[in-house]
Amino acid sequence: MKILICIKQVPDTEAKPVLCENGRGFFYDPARTAFRINRFDEYALEEALLLKDAHPDITIDAVSAGTPAVLPSLRRALEMGAGSAYLLAADPDAPLQGTAAAHCIAAFARSREYDLIFTGVMSEDDMGGITGPALAALLGYSWATSAVRQTPGDGTIIVERELDAVTREHLTLRLPAVLTIQSGINRPRYPSLSNKLRAKAMDIPVLAVDTSRVPVVERTEAVRHSRSKGTGIVIEGKTAEKAETLRSLLHGKSLL
Amino acid sequence: MKGTILSLIESGNGAATPESLDTLHFAMDLGARTGNSVTGMVLCAPGTTADLESLPQWGVDIAVLQNPLLDRYTAEGYTAVIRTCAEDTGASYICIPHTSGGNDFAPALGALLRTPCITAVNEIRGTGDAPLFTRTIAGGKLEADISPLAYPAVLTVSPGAHADCIPHPEKRNRCSEKHVTFALNNTLEVSRTCAAVASSDLLSAEVIIAAGKGVGTPEQMELLRDMASLFPRASIAGSRGACDMGLVDYGLQVGMTGKTVSPKLYIACGISGSPQHIMGMKNTGTIIAINRDPDAPIHHIADISIVEDLKVFIPQFIETVRNRGERSS
């Protein structure tokens, strides 16, 4: 069985986005920003690694669409246990989000005939949740989002989806299939030393993306800082002063 | 862009869901801005249109698309039926609730139509031929206005993005029924179950102390429990991230995939404030945010913000309250 994991590299939660002067884009200062694998994609990778632990003949490839800046996250996927990793090189000025990323990955995956493709339910930064279902549609595969359990069988896969806090959907889908993996369903492993050494020596092929085959379907016209709803106050002062101000405010509202 | 605006009406418990009504209202707003008519789509098995009775009279067209295979949601079925409906009607926009169903198939619909899928739209900007759609990005720190370059544009609409629309009893909806054909090739079985959940006092709590990933460790979780003991009728809760880290039980998760709460006071500790979390707690009386990141989006919706490391601030706050002997009971 061949499994593909789609990985996105994201900035750390506390990273500070900087607006471009033209107001149509933003970037992160690479010197001041830590980047890592999207947390949801780590759960997707771990889910594949657990399958491989049980069935060692499974092969796992990792892929990311982006610039060479995302290579560290692909290296990390190799360290965790992916067998190979590929970078689909994109134009640095045209970040590949959502549908565009799905078109790139579909072009890569089509001839490789994966049985299963896992990715995170969404990215932590854009929260679009587009890549998985869009990729499945382009490849003509089955799909399910927000998977919390999956059991591949002979030509089919049983999937449990999380719909809300209490409701689960149980599906039997024909393979090949794309699943987007919900967070918290496993515990992504730390790379072993031997895997780290193995990954260090591995080549990550960089494949050019034929952008003429990626339809441009949307354009970002403006980006700005999220607005405050405008009624909140920020308590200033030293820690003890802030604590006293908060106590007094809560007391005034009869909440304490 | 000219063309009918389609709006998906999902049903649950025998009535149109609140998210569907939000979405329909969004579609009507978009219709007024672009000069397009709106058609609500109901997908169901023949003879199960009772849900329509619950729809407010807004004077919109309702297309009831029927097939025995539509007795339950399948990504494959919804994608096929709505794609055909969009192509037949020359739709300009397809509005879908941002729910576990809508998010499951909307991106596939956009990919197949080779048009954009813009998820979790909060706002429409501008009028005329090409209004823009606003969504939050960068973990909620930024918002972007996006223009579709191909149509029909697929939009998933954030719950609560539009205030309730006033029904017009004199404007009756116009319903039409239509049989639709499609096949389920990849979906072999579908069923639903409800997980048994331990009863929790989360929904009745007047004060909720909520943990985010920023809480970090079980030791710091104890600080939150200590703080909770200062308040009567208080409960601990957590963001999805805190639950994933094992700091809080999933039964106490607040947000889109957890519970929706509306206590008098919500103290968000180390929570960044993703839109998915905010959906679950925005109707709180007073929101306090304790987060050392001044740019964390939780500060934008908080009534009171404290930009401070929670492991420094919370012990200080507990001490301050205890010293004043103001503890109520």
Tab-separated table of C-alpha atoms in Angstrom, chain A residues 5-187:
chain	number	residue	atom	x	y	z
A	5	ILE	CA	1.034	12.785	3.234
A	6	CYS	CA	0.477	16.415	2.226
A	7	ILE	CA	2.339	18.787	4.486
A	8	LYS	CA	2.154	22.521	4.893
A	9	GLN	CA	4.764	24.519	6.767
A	10	VAL	CA	3.293	27.175	9.053
A	11	PRO	CA	4.690	29.892	11.303
A	12	ASP	CA	4.591	29.474	15.051
A	13	THR	CA	1.339	30.660	16.683
A	14	GLU	CA	3.023	33.702	18.209
A	15	ALA	CA	4.675	34.806	14.944
A	16	LYS	CA	3.970	38.354	13.861
A	17	PRO	CA	2.781	38.810	10.268
A	18	VAL	CA	4.087	41.945	8.535
A	19	LEU	CA	1.907	43.672	5.936
A	20	CYS	CA	3.379	44.396	2.497
A	21	GLU	CA	3.545	48.043	1.542
A	22	ASN	CA	0.979	47.594	-1.225
A	23	GLY	CA	-1.488	46.233	1.325
A	24	ARG	CA	-2.192	43.134	-0.754
A	25	GLY	CA	-0.035	40.599	1.003
A	26	PHE	CA	2.008	39.841	4.091
A	27	PHE	CA	5.124	37.991	5.141
A	28	TYR	CA	6.987	36.798	8.206
A	29	ASP	CA	10.471	38.010	9.014
A	30	PRO	CA	12.444	34.770	8.565
A	31	ALA	CA	15.047	35.868	11.103
A	32	ARG	CA	12.441	36.316	13.828
A	33	THR	CA	9.988	33.556	13.005
A	34	ALA	CA	10.049	29.874	13.819
A	35	PHE	CA	8.405	27.654	11.207
A	36	ARG	CA	7.252	24.078	11.654
A	37	ILE	CA	4.942	21.416	10.236
A	38	ASN	CA	1.269	22.314	10.478
A	39	ARG	CA	0.123	20.548	13.660
A	40	PHE	CA	-2.845	18.925	11.895
A	41	ASP	CA	-0.520	17.473	9.232
A	42	GLU	CA	1.628	15.938	11.977
A	43	TYR	CA	-1.398	13.967	13.150
A	44	ALA	CA	-1.964	12.889	9.527
A	45	LEU	CA	1.646	11.706	9.234
A	46	GLU	CA	1.476	9.873	12.567
A	47	GLU	CA	-1.715	8.114	11.442
A	48	ALA	CA	0.182	6.790	8.401
A	49	LEU	CA	3.201	5.815	10.507
A	50	LEU	CA	0.944	3.793	12.818
A	51	LEU	CA	-0.356	1.889	9.788
A	52	LYS	CA	3.226	1.262	8.681
A	53	ASP	CA	4.193	0.041	12.168
A	54	ALA	CA	1.538	-2.663	11.764
A	55	HIS	CA	2.244	-3.366	8.078
A	56	PRO	CA	5.921	-2.678	7.296
A	57	ASP	CA	5.419	-3.128	3.535
A	58	ILE	CA	3.523	0.198	3.427
A	59	THR	CA	5.433	3.056	1.796
A	60	ILE	CA	4.919	6.645	2.911
A	61	ASP	CA	5.789	9.684	0.797
A	62	ALA	CA	5.518	13.259	2.028
A	63	VAL	CA	4.904	16.203	-0.294
A	64	SER	CA	4.696	19.938	0.134
A	65	ALA	CA	4.031	22.682	-2.404
A	66	GLY	CA	6.041	25.799	-1.729
A	67	THR	CA	9.503	27.315	-1.826
A	68	PRO	CA	12.778	25.756	-0.604
A	69	ALA	CA	12.025	27.466	2.720
A	70	VAL	CA	9.680	24.577	3.529
A	71	LEU	CA	12.437	21.937	3.169
A	72	PRO	CA	13.002	21.763	6.962
A	73	SER	CA	9.421	20.579	7.454
A	74	LEU	CA	9.839	17.902	4.784
A	75	ARG	CA	13.118	16.865	6.470
A	76	ARG	CA	11.207	16.612	9.741
A	77	ALA	CA	8.669	14.323	8.042
A	78	LEU	CA	11.553	12.062	6.956
A	79	GLU	CA	12.907	12.095	10.506
A	80	MET	CA	9.530	11.027	11.837
A	81	GLY	CA	9.544	8.083	9.434
A	82	ALA	CA	8.333	9.021	5.948
A	83	GLY	CA	10.218	7.042	3.298
A	84	SER	CA	10.640	9.857	0.769
A	85	ALA	CA	9.794	13.528	0.525
A	86	TYR	CA	9.172	15.782	-2.462
A	87	LEU	CA	9.032	19.546	-2.806
A	88	LEU	CA	6.772	20.918	-5.517
A	89	ALA	CA	8.563	24.183	-6.224
A	90	ALA	CA	6.269	27.140	-6.588
A	91	ASP	CA	6.790	30.738	-7.572
A	92	PRO	CA	7.821	32.515	-4.350
A	93	ASP	CA	5.606	35.467	-5.280
A	94	ALA	CA	2.516	33.297	-5.700
A	95	PRO	CA	1.860	31.385	-2.509
A	96	LEU	CA	-0.020	28.220	-3.293
A	97	GLN	CA	-3.044	28.148	-1.096
A	98	GLY	CA	-6.064	25.930	-1.053
A	99	THR	CA	-7.258	25.039	-4.514
A	100	ALA	CA	-3.963	25.917	-6.218
A	101	ALA	CA	-2.029	23.630	-3.869
A	102	ALA	CA	-4.540	20.870	-4.594
A	103	HIS	CA	-4.007	21.255	-8.357
A	104	CYS	CA	-0.199	21.006	-7.924
A	105	ILE	CA	-0.403	17.966	-5.678
A	106	ALA	CA	-2.965	16.298	-7.975
A	107	ALA	CA	-0.572	16.658	-10.923
A	108	PHE	CA	2.183	15.069	-8.798
A	109	ALA	CA	0.035	12.262	-7.357
A	110	ARG	CA	-1.912	11.242	-10.467
A	111	SER	CA	0.749	9.000	-12.021
A	112	ARG	CA	2.013	7.680	-8.680
A	113	GLU	CA	-1.207	5.816	-7.874
A	114	TYR	CA	-1.417	6.233	-4.123
A	115	ASP	CA	-3.967	4.108	-2.271
A	116	LEU	CA	-4.378	6.629	0.516
A	117	ILE	CA	-3.640	10.326	0.879
A	118	PHE	CA	-3.736	11.889	4.342
A	119	THR	CA	-3.502	15.542	5.253
A	120	GLY	CA	-4.533	17.715	8.185
A	121	VAL	CA	-8.132	18.835	8.536
A	122	MET	CA	-6.923	22.410	8.008
A	123	SER	CA	-3.804	24.541	8.275
A	124	GLU	CA	-3.245	26.388	11.516
A	125	ASP	CA	-2.582	29.700	9.771
A	126	ASP	CA	-5.169	29.982	6.973
A	127	MET	CA	-7.713	27.508	8.360
A	128	GLY	CA	-9.087	26.941	4.855
A	129	GLY	CA	-9.535	23.171	4.929
A	130	ILE	CA	-9.521	23.123	1.143
A	131	THR	CA	-6.590	20.981	0.017
A	132	GLY	CA	-7.931	17.541	1.017
A	133	PRO	CA	-11.415	17.508	-0.562
A	134	ALA	CA	-10.231	19.527	-3.577
A	135	LEU	CA	-7.385	17.061	-4.195
A	136	ALA	CA	-9.781	14.102	-3.936
A	137	ALA	CA	-12.186	15.684	-6.410
A	138	LEU	CA	-9.391	16.385	-8.913
A	139	LEU	CA	-8.087	12.812	-8.673
A	140	GLY	CA	-11.560	11.240	-8.669
A	141	TYR	CA	-10.841	9.603	-5.279
A	142	SER	CA	-13.228	9.031	-2.377
A	143	TRP	CA	-12.764	11.415	0.521
A	144	ALA	CA	-13.797	12.217	4.062
A	145	THR	CA	-12.859	15.181	6.246
A	146	SER	CA	-12.258	15.363	9.977
A	147	ALA	CA	-11.421	11.670	10.326
A	148	VAL	CA	-10.918	10.465	13.902
A	149	ARG	CA	-10.488	6.756	13.086
A	150	GLN	CA	-9.624	4.861	9.931
A	151	THR	CA	-9.212	1.186	9.100
A	152	PRO	CA	-8.124	0.283	5.567
A	153	GLY	CA	-9.335	-3.079	4.250
A	154	ASP	CA	-9.289	-4.853	0.922
A	155	GLY	CA	-10.160	-2.169	-1.617
A	156	THR	CA	-12.142	-0.174	0.938
A	157	ILE	CA	-11.584	1.881	4.062
A	158	ILE	CA	-13.801	2.337	7.116
A	159	VAL	CA	-13.696	5.906	8.383
A	160	GLU	CA	-15.168	7.603	11.424
A	161	ARG	CA	-15.719	11.353	10.987
A	162	GLU	CA	-16.240	13.878	13.741
A	163	LEU	CA	-19.294	16.027	12.971
A	164	ASP	CA	-19.568	17.884	16.258
A	165	ALA	CA	-18.944	17.319	19.964
A	166	VAL	CA	-21.035	14.151	20.120
A	167	THR	CA	-21.954	13.063	16.589
A	168	ARG	CA	-19.857	10.670	14.533
A	169	GLU	CA	-20.387	9.545	10.955
A	170	HIS	CA	-19.278	6.056	9.932
A	171	LEU	CA	-18.377	5.571	6.288
A	172	THR	CA	-17.190	2.730	4.138
A	173	LEU	CA	-15.410	4.238	1.147
A	174	ARG	CA	-13.830	2.691	-1.893
A	175	LEU	CA	-10.053	3.077	-2.172
A	176	PRO	CA	-8.168	5.109	-3.267
A	177	ALA	CA	-9.239	7.761	-0.791
A	178	VAL	CA	-8.173	11.096	0.670
A	179	LEU	CA	-8.740	11.633	4.390
A	180	THR	CA	-8.242	14.854	6.309
A	181	ILE	CA	-7.205	13.947	9.825
A	182	GLN	CA	-8.639	15.662	12.887
A	183	SER	CA	-6.209	16.682	15.630
A	184	GLY	CA	-5.767	14.827	18.902
A	185	ILE	CA	-6.423	11.311	17.569
A	186	ASN	CA	-2.868	10.082	18.105
A	187	ARG	CA	0.375	11.322	19.616
